[in-house]
mmCIF file of C-alpha atoms in Angstrom:
data_model
loop_
_atom_site.group_PDB
_atom_site.id
_atom_site.type_symbol
_atom_site.label_atom_id
_atom_site.label_comp_id
_atom_site.label_asym_id
_atom_site.label_seq_id
_atom_site.Cartn_x
_atom_site.Cartn_y
_atom_site.Cartn_z
ATOM 1 C CA MET A 1 4.760 6.590 42.455
ATOM 2 C CA ALA A 2 3.349 7.244 39.000
ATOM 3 C CA ASN A 3 5.694 10.201 38.406
ATOM 4 C CA ASP A 4 8.838 8.397 39.468
ATOM 5 C CA GLY A 5 11.570 8.824 36.907
ATOM 6 C CA VAL A 6 10.104 11.936 35.185
ATOM 7 C CA ASN A 7 13.212 13.927 36.089
ATOM 8 C CA GLY A 8 15.503 10.951 35.944
ATOM 9 C CA PRO A 9 18.747 10.668 33.956
ATOM 10 C CA GLU A 10 17.104 9.158 30.867
ATOM 11 C CA ASN A 11 14.606 12.017 30.407
ATOM 12 C CA THR A 12 17.250 14.652 31.143
ATOM 13 C CA GLY A 13 19.429 13.222 28.421
ATOM 14 C CA ARG A 14 16.540 13.151 25.989
ATOM 15 C CA ARG A 15 15.708 16.774 26.810
ATOM 16 C CA ARG A 16 19.298 17.788 26.122
ATOM 17 C CA PHE A 17 19.245 15.858 22.831
ATOM 18 C CA LEU A 18 16.022 17.577 21.692
ATOM 19 C CA THR A 19 17.357 21.003 22.708
ATOM 20 C CA ALA A 20 20.613 20.460 20.825
ATOM 21 C CA THR A 21 18.772 19.143 17.764
ATOM 22 C CA THR A 22 16.472 22.169 17.727
ATOM 23 C CA ALA A 23 19.472 24.507 17.969
ATOM 24 C CA VAL A 24 21.262 22.760 15.098
ATOM 25 C CA VAL A 25 18.170 22.837 12.864
ATOM 26 C CA GLY A 26 17.709 26.505 13.680
ATOM 27 C CA ALA A 27 21.330 27.306 12.829
ATOM 28 C CA VAL A 28 21.110 25.428 9.516
ATOM 29 C CA GLY A 29 17.913 27.273 8.660
ATOM 30 C CA ALA A 30 19.550 30.605 9.464
ATOM 31 C CA GLY A 31 22.480 29.633 7.259
ATOM 32 C CA PHE A 32 20.205 28.873 4.319
ATOM 33 C CA ALA A 33 18.394 32.151 4.873
ATOM 34 C CA ALA A 34 21.712 34.036 4.850
ATOM 35 C CA VAL A 35 22.937 32.585 1.541
ATOM 36 C CA PRO A 36 20.555 34.591 -0.672
ATOM 37 C CA PHE A 37 21.425 37.710 1.317
ATOM 38 C CA ILE A 38 25.168 37.196 0.803
ATOM 39 C CA LYS A 39 24.672 36.358 -2.863
ATOM 40 C CA SER A 40 22.753 39.611 -3.266
ATOM 41 C CA TRP A 41 26.051 41.454 -2.716
ATOM 42 C CA ASN A 42 27.325 40.135 -6.080
ATOM 43 C CA PRO A 43 25.791 41.019 -9.460
ATOM 44 C CA SER A 44 23.144 38.494 -10.484
ATOM 45 C CA ALA A 45 23.383 36.568 -13.749
ATOM 46 C CA ARG A 46 20.696 38.852 -15.151
ATOM 47 C CA ALA A 47 22.633 41.948 -14.044
ATOM 48 C CA LYS A 48 25.799 40.599 -15.665
ATOM 49 C CA LEU A 49 23.947 39.993 -18.928
ATOM 50 C CA ALA A 50 22.535 43.516 -18.711
ATOM 51 C CA GLY A 51 26.049 44.879 -18.487
ATOM 52 C CA ALA A 52 27.035 44.998 -14.804
ATOM 53 C CA PRO A 53 30.713 46.031 -14.568
ATOM 54 C CA VAL A 54 33.378 43.361 -14.207
ATOM 55 C CA VAL A 55 36.475 44.187 -12.166
ATOM 56 C CA ALA A 56 39.802 42.373 -12.560
ATOM 57 C CA ASP A 57 43.269 42.543 -11.046
ATOM 58 C CA ILE A 58 45.859 42.570 -13.848
ATOM 59 C CA SER A 59 48.941 42.957 -11.647
ATOM 60 C CA GLY A 60 50.064 39.389 -12.419
ATOM 61 C CA LEU A 61 49.587 39.616 -16.191
ATOM 62 C CA GLN A 62 52.872 38.884 -17.992
ATOM 63 C CA GLU A 63 53.913 39.811 -21.534
ATOM 64 C CA GLY A 64 52.168 37.588 -24.046
ATOM 65 C CA GLN A 65 49.578 36.395 -21.542
ATOM 66 C CA ARG A 66 45.827 36.727 -21.952
ATOM 67 C CA LEU A 67 43.237 37.056 -19.200
ATOM 68 C CA ILE A 68 39.714 36.040 -20.251
ATOM 69 C CA LEU A 69 36.696 37.531 -18.482
ATOM 70 C CA GLU A 70 32.986 37.493 -19.241
ATOM 71 C CA TRP A 71 30.875 40.606 -19.698
ATOM 72 C CA ARG A 72 27.351 40.678 -21.149
ATOM 73 C CA GLY A 73 27.755 37.004 -21.992
ATOM 74 C CA GLN A 74 30.785 37.735 -24.183
ATOM 75 C CA PRO A 75 34.453 36.820 -23.699
ATOM 76 C CA ILE A 76 36.669 39.792 -22.898
ATOM 77 C CA TRP A 77 40.347 39.398 -23.745
ATOM 78 C CA ILE A 78 42.900 41.381 -21.762
ATOM 79 C CA VAL A 79 46.380 40.921 -23.239
ATOM 80 C CA LYS A 80 49.708 42.379 -22.202
ATOM 81 C CA ARG A 81 51.621 43.108 -25.396
ATOM 82 C CA SER A 82 55.399 43.169 -25.726
ATOM 83 C CA LYS A 83 57.414 46.038 -27.201
ATOM 84 C CA ALA A 84 58.084 43.902 -30.275
ATOM 85 C CA ILE A 85 54.341 43.481 -30.846
ATOM 86 C CA LEU A 86 53.726 47.212 -30.362
ATOM 87 C CA ASP A 87 56.542 48.060 -32.777
ATOM 88 C CA ALA A 88 55.014 45.723 -35.385
ATOM 89 C CA LEU A 89 51.548 47.327 -35.353
ATOM 90 C CA PRO A 90 52.403 50.352 -37.554
ATOM 91 C CA THR A 91 53.996 48.099 -40.171
ATOM 92 C CA LEU A 92 50.651 46.374 -40.814
ATOM 93 C CA ASP A 93 48.534 49.399 -41.733
ATOM 94 C CA GLY A 94 48.741 48.757 -45.483
ATOM 95 C CA ARG A 95 47.396 45.219 -45.054
ATOM 96 C CA LEU A 96 44.390 46.111 -42.924
ATOM 97 C CA ARG A 97 40.800 46.948 -43.842
ATOM 98 C CA ASP A 98 40.343 49.690 -41.215
ATOM 99 C CA PRO A 99 43.810 50.496 -39.809
ATOM 100 C CA GLU A 100 42.708 53.794 -38.230
ATOM 101 C CA SER A 101 39.601 52.270 -36.653
ATOM 102 C CA LYS A 102 37.292 54.747 -38.350
ATOM 103 C CA ASN A 103 34.249 52.590 -37.666
ATOM 104 C CA THR A 104 33.188 54.226 -34.403
ATOM 105 C CA GLU A 105 30.780 51.398 -33.559
ATOM 106 C CA GLN A 106 33.713 49.069 -32.880
ATOM 107 C CA GLN A 107 35.339 51.062 -30.061
ATOM 108 C CA PRO A 108 34.598 53.918 -27.632
ATOM 109 C CA SER A 109 35.608 57.433 -28.686
ATOM 110 C CA TYR A 110 38.544 57.499 -26.241
ATOM 111 C CA ILE A 111 40.119 54.447 -27.929
ATOM 112 C CA LYS A 112 42.311 55.792 -30.716
ATOM 113 C CA GLY A 113 45.527 55.072 -32.558
ATOM 114 C CA GLU A 114 47.114 51.870 -33.743
ATOM 115 C CA THR A 115 47.151 50.269 -30.301
ATOM 116 C CA ARG A 116 43.376 50.750 -29.825
ATOM 117 C CA SER A 117 43.909 50.947 -26.088
ATOM 118 C CA ILE A 118 44.108 53.272 -23.086
ATOM 119 C CA LYS A 119 47.468 51.834 -22.048
ATOM 120 C CA PRO A 120 49.581 50.906 -25.086
ATOM 121 C CA GLU A 121 50.774 47.613 -23.627
ATOM 122 C CA ILE A 122 47.297 46.445 -22.514
ATOM 123 C CA SER A 123 44.807 45.372 -25.176
ATOM 124 C CA VAL A 124 41.142 44.926 -24.258
ATOM 125 C CA LEU A 125 38.929 43.271 -26.867
ATOM 126 C CA ILE A 126 35.635 41.434 -27.172
ATOM 127 C CA GLY A 127 36.798 38.012 -28.353
ATOM 128 C CA VAL A 128 34.091 37.423 -30.953
ATOM 129 C CA CYS A 129 34.851 37.309 -34.673
ATOM 130 C CA THR A 130 32.896 39.948 -36.590
ATOM 131 C CA HIS A 131 32.090 37.461 -39.335
ATOM 132 C CA LEU A 132 29.843 34.829 -37.768
ATOM 133 C CA GLY A 133 30.580 35.152 -34.063
ATOM 134 C CA CYS A 134 33.226 32.462 -33.654
ATOM 135 C CA SER A 135 36.010 32.899 -31.100
ATOM 136 C CA PRO A 136 39.399 33.389 -32.822
ATOM 137 C CA GLU A 137 42.605 31.825 -31.528
ATOM 138 C CA MET A 138 45.371 34.040 -30.185
ATOM 139 C CA VAL A 139 48.641 33.454 -32.045
ATOM 140 C CA ALA A 140 50.831 36.101 -30.440
ATOM 141 C CA GLU A 141 54.262 35.020 -31.674
ATOM 142 C CA ILE A 142 55.942 36.948 -34.503
ATOM 143 C CA ARG A 143 56.802 34.129 -36.892
ATOM 144 C CA PRO A 144 55.670 32.732 -40.259
ATOM 145 C CA GLU A 145 52.369 30.875 -40.160
ATOM 146 C CA PRO A 146 50.737 28.696 -42.851
ATOM 147 C CA TYR A 147 48.053 31.343 -43.337
ATOM 148 C CA ASP A 148 50.520 34.264 -43.357
ATOM 149 C CA PRO A 149 54.287 34.003 -43.968
ATOM 150 C CA ASN A 150 54.678 37.575 -42.625
ATOM 151 C CA TRP A 151 52.648 37.055 -39.469
ATOM 152 C CA LYS A 152 53.332 39.693 -36.793
ATOM 153 C CA GLY A 153 51.154 38.197 -34.097
ATOM 154 C CA GLY A 154 47.396 38.450 -33.775
ATOM 155 C CA TYR A 155 44.197 36.438 -33.866
ATOM 156 C CA PHE A 156 43.255 33.739 -36.354
ATOM 157 C CA CYS A 157 39.706 32.405 -36.712
ATOM 158 C CA PRO A 158 39.960 28.773 -37.878
ATOM 159 C CA CYS A 159 36.260 28.655 -38.785
ATOM 160 C CA HIS A 160 36.537 30.830 -41.909
ATOM 161 C CA LYS A 161 40.189 32.002 -41.854
ATOM 162 C CA SER A 162 39.633 35.601 -40.736
ATOM 163 C CA ARG A 163 42.716 37.305 -39.303
ATOM 164 C CA PHE A 164 43.214 40.228 -36.934
ATOM 165 C CA ASP A 165 46.373 41.884 -35.645
ATOM 166 C CA MET A 166 47.252 42.225 -31.959
ATOM 167 C CA ALA A 167 45.118 45.373 -31.780
ATOM 168 C CA GLY A 168 42.120 43.473 -33.128
ATOM 169 C CA ARG A 169 42.266 45.197 -36.538
ATOM 170 C CA VAL A 170 40.960 43.039 -39.362
ATOM 171 C CA PHE A 171 43.085 42.147 -42.373
ATOM 172 C CA GLN A 172 42.013 42.771 -45.942
ATOM 173 C CA GLY A 173 40.672 39.874 -48.011
ATOM 174 C CA VAL A 174 39.115 37.881 -45.158
ATOM 175 C CA PRO A 175 35.426 37.189 -44.427
ATOM 176 C CA ALA A 176 35.283 39.323 -41.254
ATOM 177 C CA PRO A 177 34.110 42.824 -42.228
ATOM 178 C CA LEU A 178 35.042 44.732 -39.079
ATOM 179 C CA ASN A 179 37.733 45.083 -36.436
ATOM 180 C CA LEU A 180 37.209 43.221 -33.172
ATOM 181 C CA ALA A 181 35.169 45.407 -30.843
ATOM 182 C CA VAL A 182 36.676 47.178 -27.832
ATOM 183 C CA PRO A 183 34.343 47.263 -24.792
ATOM 184 C CA PRO A 184 33.953 50.336 -22.587
ATOM 185 C CA HIS A 185 36.501 50.150 -19.787
ATOM 186 C CA HIS A 186 38.750 52.146 -17.503
ATOM 187 C CA TYR A 187 41.434 51.643 -14.865
ATOM 188 C CA ALA A 188 40.469 52.102 -11.214
ATOM 189 C CA ASP A 189 44.217 52.109 -10.438
ATOM 190 C CA ASP A 190 47.420 50.837 -12.057
ATOM 191 C CA ASN A 191 46.497 47.194 -11.474
ATOM 192 C CA THR A 192 42.692 47.193 -11.573
ATOM 193 C CA ILE A 193 40.618 47.279 -14.746
ATOM 194 C CA VAL A 194 36.863 47.811 -14.843
ATOM 195 C CA ILE A 195 35.035 46.423 -17.874
ATOM 196 C CA GLY A 196 31.715 47.991 -18.804
ATOM 197 C CA VAL A 197 32.272 51.533 -17.506
ATOM 198 C CA ASP A 198 33.870 54.406 -19.418
ATOM 199 C CA PRO A 199 36.571 56.549 -17.803
ATOM 200 C CA GLU A 200 35.293 59.514 -15.827
ATOM 201 C CA GLY A 201 34.687 62.435 -18.150
ATOM 202 C CA ALA A 202 34.846 60.338 -21.329
ATOM 203 C CA ALA A 203 32.712 61.666 -24.158
#
């Protein structure tokens, strides 16, 4: 008969193959459709540039270590300072251009004192030199350096030799005119820092 074999093994196998292929293509398509939806949960590149907050876990940060994040297209340095570094900060006031951080454009109003921080041991700075926008090197050890025999730790910009202490305060007699900026930030808990958002109730 003309219809012999229509429901035979070969056609059944082909039907199963086509059904499976259709299911796979459908699943792949659904996966591609889901990716933009999942990505929408995270801040977009445009939102990050506009200042979307950046959250970081600092529980593993050890003394002398620096965590580098990105906020608004700028490097954010989070450094855990040692007691020796903190003790050295007051001894540098006479060598600094703005030791009391009187330029209010360089830090939020709740950032005060020689440490320029919410928690004394944790420094949070925008890692961009205030001279021409280079990124200084962190030289955290207290030891003589070619550019400063009385170096107490800090940041050195090799581009034009600007120097900053471990609180980001600029030295006198260098090209950089201002202290390194401190971004708005707060602590969600003891181990979580949020960059880009002031503490609740901050003026």
